[in-house]
mmCIF file of N, CA, C and O in Angstrom:
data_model
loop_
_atom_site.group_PDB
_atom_site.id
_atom_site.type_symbol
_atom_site.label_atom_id
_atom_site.label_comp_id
_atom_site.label_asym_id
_atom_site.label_seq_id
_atom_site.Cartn_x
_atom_site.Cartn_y
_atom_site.Cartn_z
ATOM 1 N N UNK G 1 0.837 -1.187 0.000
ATOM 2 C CA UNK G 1 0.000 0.000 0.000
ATOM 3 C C UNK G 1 0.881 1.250 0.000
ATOM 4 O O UNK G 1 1.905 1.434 0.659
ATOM 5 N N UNK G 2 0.269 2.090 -0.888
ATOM 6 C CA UNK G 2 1.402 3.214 -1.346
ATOM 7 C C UNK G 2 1.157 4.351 -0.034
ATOM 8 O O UNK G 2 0.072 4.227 0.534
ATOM 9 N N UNK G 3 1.804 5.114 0.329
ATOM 10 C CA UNK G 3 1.454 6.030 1.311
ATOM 11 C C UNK G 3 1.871 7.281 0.708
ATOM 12 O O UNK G 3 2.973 7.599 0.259
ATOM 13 N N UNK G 4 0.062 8.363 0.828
ATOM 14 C CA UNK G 4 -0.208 9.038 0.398
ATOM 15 C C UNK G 4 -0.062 10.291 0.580
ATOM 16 O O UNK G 4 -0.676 11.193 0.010
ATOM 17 N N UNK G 5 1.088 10.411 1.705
ATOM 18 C CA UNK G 5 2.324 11.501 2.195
ATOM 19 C C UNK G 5 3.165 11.024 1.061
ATOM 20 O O UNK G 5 3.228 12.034 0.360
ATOM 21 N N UNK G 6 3.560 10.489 0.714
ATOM 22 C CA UNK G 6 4.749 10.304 -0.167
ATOM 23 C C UNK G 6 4.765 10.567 -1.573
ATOM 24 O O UNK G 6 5.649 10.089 -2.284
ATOM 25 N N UNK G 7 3.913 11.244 -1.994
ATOM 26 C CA UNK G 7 3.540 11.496 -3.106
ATOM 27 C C UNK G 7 4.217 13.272 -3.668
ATOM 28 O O UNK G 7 4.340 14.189 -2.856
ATOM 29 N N UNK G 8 4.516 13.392 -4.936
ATOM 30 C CA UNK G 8 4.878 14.172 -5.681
ATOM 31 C C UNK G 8 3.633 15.710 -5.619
ATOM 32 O O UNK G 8 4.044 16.870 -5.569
ATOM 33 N N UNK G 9 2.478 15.417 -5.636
ATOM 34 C CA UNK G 9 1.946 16.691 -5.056
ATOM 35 C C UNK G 9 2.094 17.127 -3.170
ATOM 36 O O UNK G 9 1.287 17.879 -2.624
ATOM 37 N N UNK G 10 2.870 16.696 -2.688
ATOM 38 C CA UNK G 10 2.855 16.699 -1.052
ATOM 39 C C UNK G 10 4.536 17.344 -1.174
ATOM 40 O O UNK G 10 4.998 18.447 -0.881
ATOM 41 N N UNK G 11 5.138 16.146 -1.722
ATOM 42 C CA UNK G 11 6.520 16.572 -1.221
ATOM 43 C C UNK G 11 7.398 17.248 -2.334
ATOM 44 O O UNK G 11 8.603 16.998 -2.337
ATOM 45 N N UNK G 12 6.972 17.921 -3.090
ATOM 46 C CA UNK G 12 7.638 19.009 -3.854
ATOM 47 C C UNK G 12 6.914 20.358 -3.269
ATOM 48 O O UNK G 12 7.595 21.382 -3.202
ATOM 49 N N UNK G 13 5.745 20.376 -2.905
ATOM 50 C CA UNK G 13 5.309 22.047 -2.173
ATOM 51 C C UNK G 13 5.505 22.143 -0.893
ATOM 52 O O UNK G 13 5.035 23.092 -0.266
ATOM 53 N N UNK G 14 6.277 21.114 -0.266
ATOM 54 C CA UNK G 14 6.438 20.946 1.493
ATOM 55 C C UNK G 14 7.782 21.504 1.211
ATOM 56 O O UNK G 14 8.132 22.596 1.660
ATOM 57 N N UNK G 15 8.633 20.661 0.373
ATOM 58 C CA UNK G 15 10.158 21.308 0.321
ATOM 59 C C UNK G 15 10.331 22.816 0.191
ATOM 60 O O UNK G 15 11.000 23.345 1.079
ATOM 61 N N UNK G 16 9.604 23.960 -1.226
ATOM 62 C CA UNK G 16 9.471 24.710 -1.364
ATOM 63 C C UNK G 16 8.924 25.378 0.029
ATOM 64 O O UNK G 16 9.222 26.572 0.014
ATOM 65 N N UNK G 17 8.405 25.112 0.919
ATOM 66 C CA UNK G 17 8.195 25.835 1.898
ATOM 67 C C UNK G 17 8.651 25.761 2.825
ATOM 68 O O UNK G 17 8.450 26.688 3.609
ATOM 69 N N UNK G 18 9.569 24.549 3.282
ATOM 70 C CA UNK G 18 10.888 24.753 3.762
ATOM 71 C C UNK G 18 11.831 25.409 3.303
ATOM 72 O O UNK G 18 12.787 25.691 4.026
ATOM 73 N N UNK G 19 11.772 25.795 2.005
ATOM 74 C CA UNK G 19 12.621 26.811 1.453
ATOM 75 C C UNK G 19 12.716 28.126 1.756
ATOM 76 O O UNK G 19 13.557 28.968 2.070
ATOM 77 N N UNK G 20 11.288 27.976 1.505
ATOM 78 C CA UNK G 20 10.691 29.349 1.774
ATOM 79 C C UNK G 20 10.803 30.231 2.971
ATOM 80 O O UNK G 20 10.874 31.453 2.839
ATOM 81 N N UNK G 21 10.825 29.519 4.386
ATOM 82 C CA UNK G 21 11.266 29.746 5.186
ATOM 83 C C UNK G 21 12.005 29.708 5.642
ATOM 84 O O UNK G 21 11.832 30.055 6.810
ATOM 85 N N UNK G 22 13.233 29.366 5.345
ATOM 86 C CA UNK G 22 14.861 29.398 5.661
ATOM 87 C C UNK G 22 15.134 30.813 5.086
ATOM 88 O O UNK G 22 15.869 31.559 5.734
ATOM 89 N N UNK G 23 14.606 31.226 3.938
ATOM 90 C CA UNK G 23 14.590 32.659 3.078
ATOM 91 C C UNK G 23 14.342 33.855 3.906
ATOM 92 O O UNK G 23 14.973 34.867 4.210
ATOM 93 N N UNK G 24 13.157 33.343 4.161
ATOM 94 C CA UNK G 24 12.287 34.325 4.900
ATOM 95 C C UNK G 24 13.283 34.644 6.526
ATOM 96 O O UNK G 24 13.587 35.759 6.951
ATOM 97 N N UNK G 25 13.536 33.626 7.015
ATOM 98 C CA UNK G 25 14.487 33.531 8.345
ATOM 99 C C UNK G 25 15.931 34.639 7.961
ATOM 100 O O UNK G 25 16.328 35.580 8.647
ATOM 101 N N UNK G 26 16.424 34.199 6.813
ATOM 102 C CA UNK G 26 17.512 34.385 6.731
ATOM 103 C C UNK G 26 17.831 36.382 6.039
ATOM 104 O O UNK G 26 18.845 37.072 6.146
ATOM 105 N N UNK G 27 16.349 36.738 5.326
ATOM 106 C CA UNK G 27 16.548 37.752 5.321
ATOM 107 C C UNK G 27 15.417 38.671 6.622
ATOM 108 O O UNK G 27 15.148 39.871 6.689
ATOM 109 N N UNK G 28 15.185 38.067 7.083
ATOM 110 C CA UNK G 28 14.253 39.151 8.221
ATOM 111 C C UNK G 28 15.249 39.987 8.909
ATOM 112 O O UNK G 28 14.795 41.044 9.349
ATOM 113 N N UNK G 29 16.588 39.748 9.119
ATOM 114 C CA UNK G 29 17.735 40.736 9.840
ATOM 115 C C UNK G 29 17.619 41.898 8.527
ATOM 116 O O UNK G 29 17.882 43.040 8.904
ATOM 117 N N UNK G 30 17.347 41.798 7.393
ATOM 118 C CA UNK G 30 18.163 42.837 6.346
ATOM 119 C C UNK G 30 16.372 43.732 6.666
ATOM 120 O O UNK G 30 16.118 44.937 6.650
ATOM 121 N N UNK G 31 15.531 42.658 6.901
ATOM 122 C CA UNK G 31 14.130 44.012 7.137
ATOM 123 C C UNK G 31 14.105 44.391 8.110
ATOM 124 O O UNK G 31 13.337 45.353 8.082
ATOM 125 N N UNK G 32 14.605 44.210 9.379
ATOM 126 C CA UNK G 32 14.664 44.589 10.374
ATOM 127 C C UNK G 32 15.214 45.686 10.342
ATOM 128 O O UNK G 32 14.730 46.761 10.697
ATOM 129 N N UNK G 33 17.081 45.316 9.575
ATOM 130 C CA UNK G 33 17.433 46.578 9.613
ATOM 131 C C UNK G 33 17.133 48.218 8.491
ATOM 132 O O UNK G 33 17.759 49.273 8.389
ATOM 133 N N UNK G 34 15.636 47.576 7.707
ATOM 134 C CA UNK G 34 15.350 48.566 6.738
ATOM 135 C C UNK G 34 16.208 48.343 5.950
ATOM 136 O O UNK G 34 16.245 49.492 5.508
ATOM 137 N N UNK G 35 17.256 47.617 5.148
ATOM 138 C CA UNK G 35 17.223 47.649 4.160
ATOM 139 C C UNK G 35 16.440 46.844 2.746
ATOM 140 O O UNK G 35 16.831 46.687 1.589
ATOM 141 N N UNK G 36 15.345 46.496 3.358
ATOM 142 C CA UNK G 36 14.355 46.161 2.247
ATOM 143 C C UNK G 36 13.041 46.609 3.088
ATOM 144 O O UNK G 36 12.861 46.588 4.305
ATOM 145 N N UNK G 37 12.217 47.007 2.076
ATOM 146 C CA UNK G 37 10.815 47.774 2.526
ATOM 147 C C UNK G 37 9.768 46.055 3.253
ATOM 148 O O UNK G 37 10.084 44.867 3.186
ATOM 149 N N UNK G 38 8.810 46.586 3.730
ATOM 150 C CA UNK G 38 7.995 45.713 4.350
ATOM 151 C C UNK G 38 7.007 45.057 3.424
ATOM 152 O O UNK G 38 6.502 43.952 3.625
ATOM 153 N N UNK G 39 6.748 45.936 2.260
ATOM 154 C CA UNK G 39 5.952 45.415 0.970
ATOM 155 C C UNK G 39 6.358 44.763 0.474
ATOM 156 O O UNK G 39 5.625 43.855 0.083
ATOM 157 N N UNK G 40 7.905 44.717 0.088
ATOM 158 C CA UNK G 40 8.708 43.859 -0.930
ATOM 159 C C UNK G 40 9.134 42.328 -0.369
ATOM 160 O O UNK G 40 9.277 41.283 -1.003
ATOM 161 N N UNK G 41 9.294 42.634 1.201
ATOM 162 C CA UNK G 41 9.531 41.454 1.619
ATOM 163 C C UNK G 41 8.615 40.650 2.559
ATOM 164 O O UNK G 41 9.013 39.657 3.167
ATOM 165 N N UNK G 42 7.317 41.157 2.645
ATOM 166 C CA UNK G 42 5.927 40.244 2.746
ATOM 167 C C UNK G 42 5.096 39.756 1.407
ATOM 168 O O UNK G 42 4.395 38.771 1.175
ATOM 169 N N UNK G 43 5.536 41.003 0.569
ATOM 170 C CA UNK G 43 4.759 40.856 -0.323
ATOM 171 C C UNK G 43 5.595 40.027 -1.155
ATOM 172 O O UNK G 43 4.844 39.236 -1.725
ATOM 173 N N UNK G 44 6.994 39.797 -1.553
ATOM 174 C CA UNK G 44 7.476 38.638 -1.640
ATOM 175 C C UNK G 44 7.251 37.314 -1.133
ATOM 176 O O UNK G 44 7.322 36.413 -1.969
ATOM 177 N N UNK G 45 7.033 37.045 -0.118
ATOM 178 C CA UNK G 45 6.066 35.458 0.735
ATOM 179 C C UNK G 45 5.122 35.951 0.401
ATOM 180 O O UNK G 45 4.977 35.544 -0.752
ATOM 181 N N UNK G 46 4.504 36.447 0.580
ATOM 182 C CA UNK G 46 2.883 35.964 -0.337
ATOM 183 C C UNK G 46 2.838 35.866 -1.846
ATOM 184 O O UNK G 46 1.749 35.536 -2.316
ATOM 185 N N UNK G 47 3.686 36.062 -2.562
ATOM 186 C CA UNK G 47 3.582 35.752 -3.575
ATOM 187 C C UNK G 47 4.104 34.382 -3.886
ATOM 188 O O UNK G 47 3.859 33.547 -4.756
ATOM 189 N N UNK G 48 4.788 34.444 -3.020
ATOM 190 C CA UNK G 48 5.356 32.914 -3.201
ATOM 191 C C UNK G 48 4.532 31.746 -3.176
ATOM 192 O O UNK G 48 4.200 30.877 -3.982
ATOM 193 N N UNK G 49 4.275 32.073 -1.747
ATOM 194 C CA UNK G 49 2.773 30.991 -1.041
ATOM 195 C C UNK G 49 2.351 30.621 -2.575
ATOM 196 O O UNK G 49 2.684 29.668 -3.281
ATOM 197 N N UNK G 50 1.523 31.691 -2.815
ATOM 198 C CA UNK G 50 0.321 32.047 -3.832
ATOM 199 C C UNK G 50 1.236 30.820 -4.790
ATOM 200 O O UNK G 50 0.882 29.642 -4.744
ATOM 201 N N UNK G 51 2.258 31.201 -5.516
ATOM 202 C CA UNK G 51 3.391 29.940 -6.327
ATOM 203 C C UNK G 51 3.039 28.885 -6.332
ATOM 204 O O UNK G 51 2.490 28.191 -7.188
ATOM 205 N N UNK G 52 3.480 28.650 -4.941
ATOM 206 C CA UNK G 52 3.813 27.431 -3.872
ATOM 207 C C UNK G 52 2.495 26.434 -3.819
ATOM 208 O O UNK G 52 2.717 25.228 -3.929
ATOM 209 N N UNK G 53 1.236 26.853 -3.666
ATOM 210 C CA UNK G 53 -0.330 26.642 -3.688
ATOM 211 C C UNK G 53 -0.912 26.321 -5.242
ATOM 212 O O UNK G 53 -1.663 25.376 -5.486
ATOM 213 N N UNK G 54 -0.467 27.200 -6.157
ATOM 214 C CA UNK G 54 -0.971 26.974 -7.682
ATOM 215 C C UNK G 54 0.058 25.901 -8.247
ATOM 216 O O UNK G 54 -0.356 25.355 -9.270
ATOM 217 N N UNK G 55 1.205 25.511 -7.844
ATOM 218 C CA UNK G 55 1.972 24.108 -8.534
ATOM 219 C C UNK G 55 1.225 23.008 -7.804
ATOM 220 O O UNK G 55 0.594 22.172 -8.452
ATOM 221 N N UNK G 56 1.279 22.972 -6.261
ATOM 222 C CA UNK G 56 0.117 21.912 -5.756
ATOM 223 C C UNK G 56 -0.859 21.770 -6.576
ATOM 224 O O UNK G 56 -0.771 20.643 -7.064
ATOM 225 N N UNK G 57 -1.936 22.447 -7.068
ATOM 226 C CA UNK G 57 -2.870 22.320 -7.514
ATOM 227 C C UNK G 57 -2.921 21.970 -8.854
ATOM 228 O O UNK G 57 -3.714 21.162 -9.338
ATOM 229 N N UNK G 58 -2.075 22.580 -9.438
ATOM 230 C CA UNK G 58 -0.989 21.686 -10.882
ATOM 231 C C UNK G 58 -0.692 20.220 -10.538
ATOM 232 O O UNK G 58 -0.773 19.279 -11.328
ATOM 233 N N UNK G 59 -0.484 20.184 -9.779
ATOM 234 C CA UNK G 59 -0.024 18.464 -9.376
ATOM 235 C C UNK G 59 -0.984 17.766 -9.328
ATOM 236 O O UNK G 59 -1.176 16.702 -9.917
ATOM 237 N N UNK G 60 -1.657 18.327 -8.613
ATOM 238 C CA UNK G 60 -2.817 17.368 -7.987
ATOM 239 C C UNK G 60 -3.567 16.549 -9.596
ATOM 240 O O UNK G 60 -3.606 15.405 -10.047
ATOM 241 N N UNK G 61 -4.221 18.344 -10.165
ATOM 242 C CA UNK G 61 -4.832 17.944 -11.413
ATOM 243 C C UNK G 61 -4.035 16.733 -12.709
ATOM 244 O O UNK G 61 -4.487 15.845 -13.432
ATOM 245 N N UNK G 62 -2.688 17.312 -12.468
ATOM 246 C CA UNK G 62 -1.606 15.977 -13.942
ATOM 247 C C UNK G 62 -1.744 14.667 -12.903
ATOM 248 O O UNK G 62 -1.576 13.585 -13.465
ATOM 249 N N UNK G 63 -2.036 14.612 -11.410
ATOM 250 C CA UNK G 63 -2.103 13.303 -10.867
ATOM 251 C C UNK G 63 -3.227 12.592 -10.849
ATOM 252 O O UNK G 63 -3.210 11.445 -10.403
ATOM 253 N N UNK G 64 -4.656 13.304 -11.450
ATOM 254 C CA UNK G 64 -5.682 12.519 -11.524
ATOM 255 C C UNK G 64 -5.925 12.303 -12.872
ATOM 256 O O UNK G 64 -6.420 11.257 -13.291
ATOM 257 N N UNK G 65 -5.539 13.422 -13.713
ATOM 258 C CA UNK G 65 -5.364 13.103 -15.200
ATOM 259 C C UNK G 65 -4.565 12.037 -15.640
ATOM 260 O O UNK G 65 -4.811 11.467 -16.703
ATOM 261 N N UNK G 66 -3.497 11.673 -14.812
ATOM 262 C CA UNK G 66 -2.545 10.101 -15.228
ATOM 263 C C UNK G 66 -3.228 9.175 -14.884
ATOM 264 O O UNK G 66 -3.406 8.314 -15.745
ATOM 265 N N UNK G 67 -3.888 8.965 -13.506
ATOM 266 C CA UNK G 67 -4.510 7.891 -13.110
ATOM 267 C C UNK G 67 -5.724 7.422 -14.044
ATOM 268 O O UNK G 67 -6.072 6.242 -14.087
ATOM 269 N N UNK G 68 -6.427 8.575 -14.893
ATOM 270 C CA UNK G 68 -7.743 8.072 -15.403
ATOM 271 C C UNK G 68 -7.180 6.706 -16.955
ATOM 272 O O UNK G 68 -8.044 6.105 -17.593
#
């Protein structure tokens, strides 16, 4: 029995958001210290998310389209 965590729509948008947040971690010192605005670098993660959410949903759909 295949386990349905292990699948290509789960663990390619889980990685990306471990990504995502090592990013996010790693520049919050440069917004802290103002050198990037608060728009560019929220509004950067949310755009991402937004990314991150529409390839899932890409997946999902080429994974029921293979199965039929």
């Amino acid at each position: 029995m295949k386990n349905r965590f292990l699948t290509r729509p789960v663990i390619i948008p889980a990685l990306l958001l471990v990504y995502l947040a090592v990013m996010a971690v790693m520049g919050w010192s440069n917004y802290r210290a103002g050198g990037i605005s608060g728009t560019l670098y929220f509004g950067g993660i949310a755009i991402t998310l937004i990314c991150i959410y529409l390839l899932r949903l890409n997946l999902l759909r080429a994974r029921r389209r293979h199965k039929k």
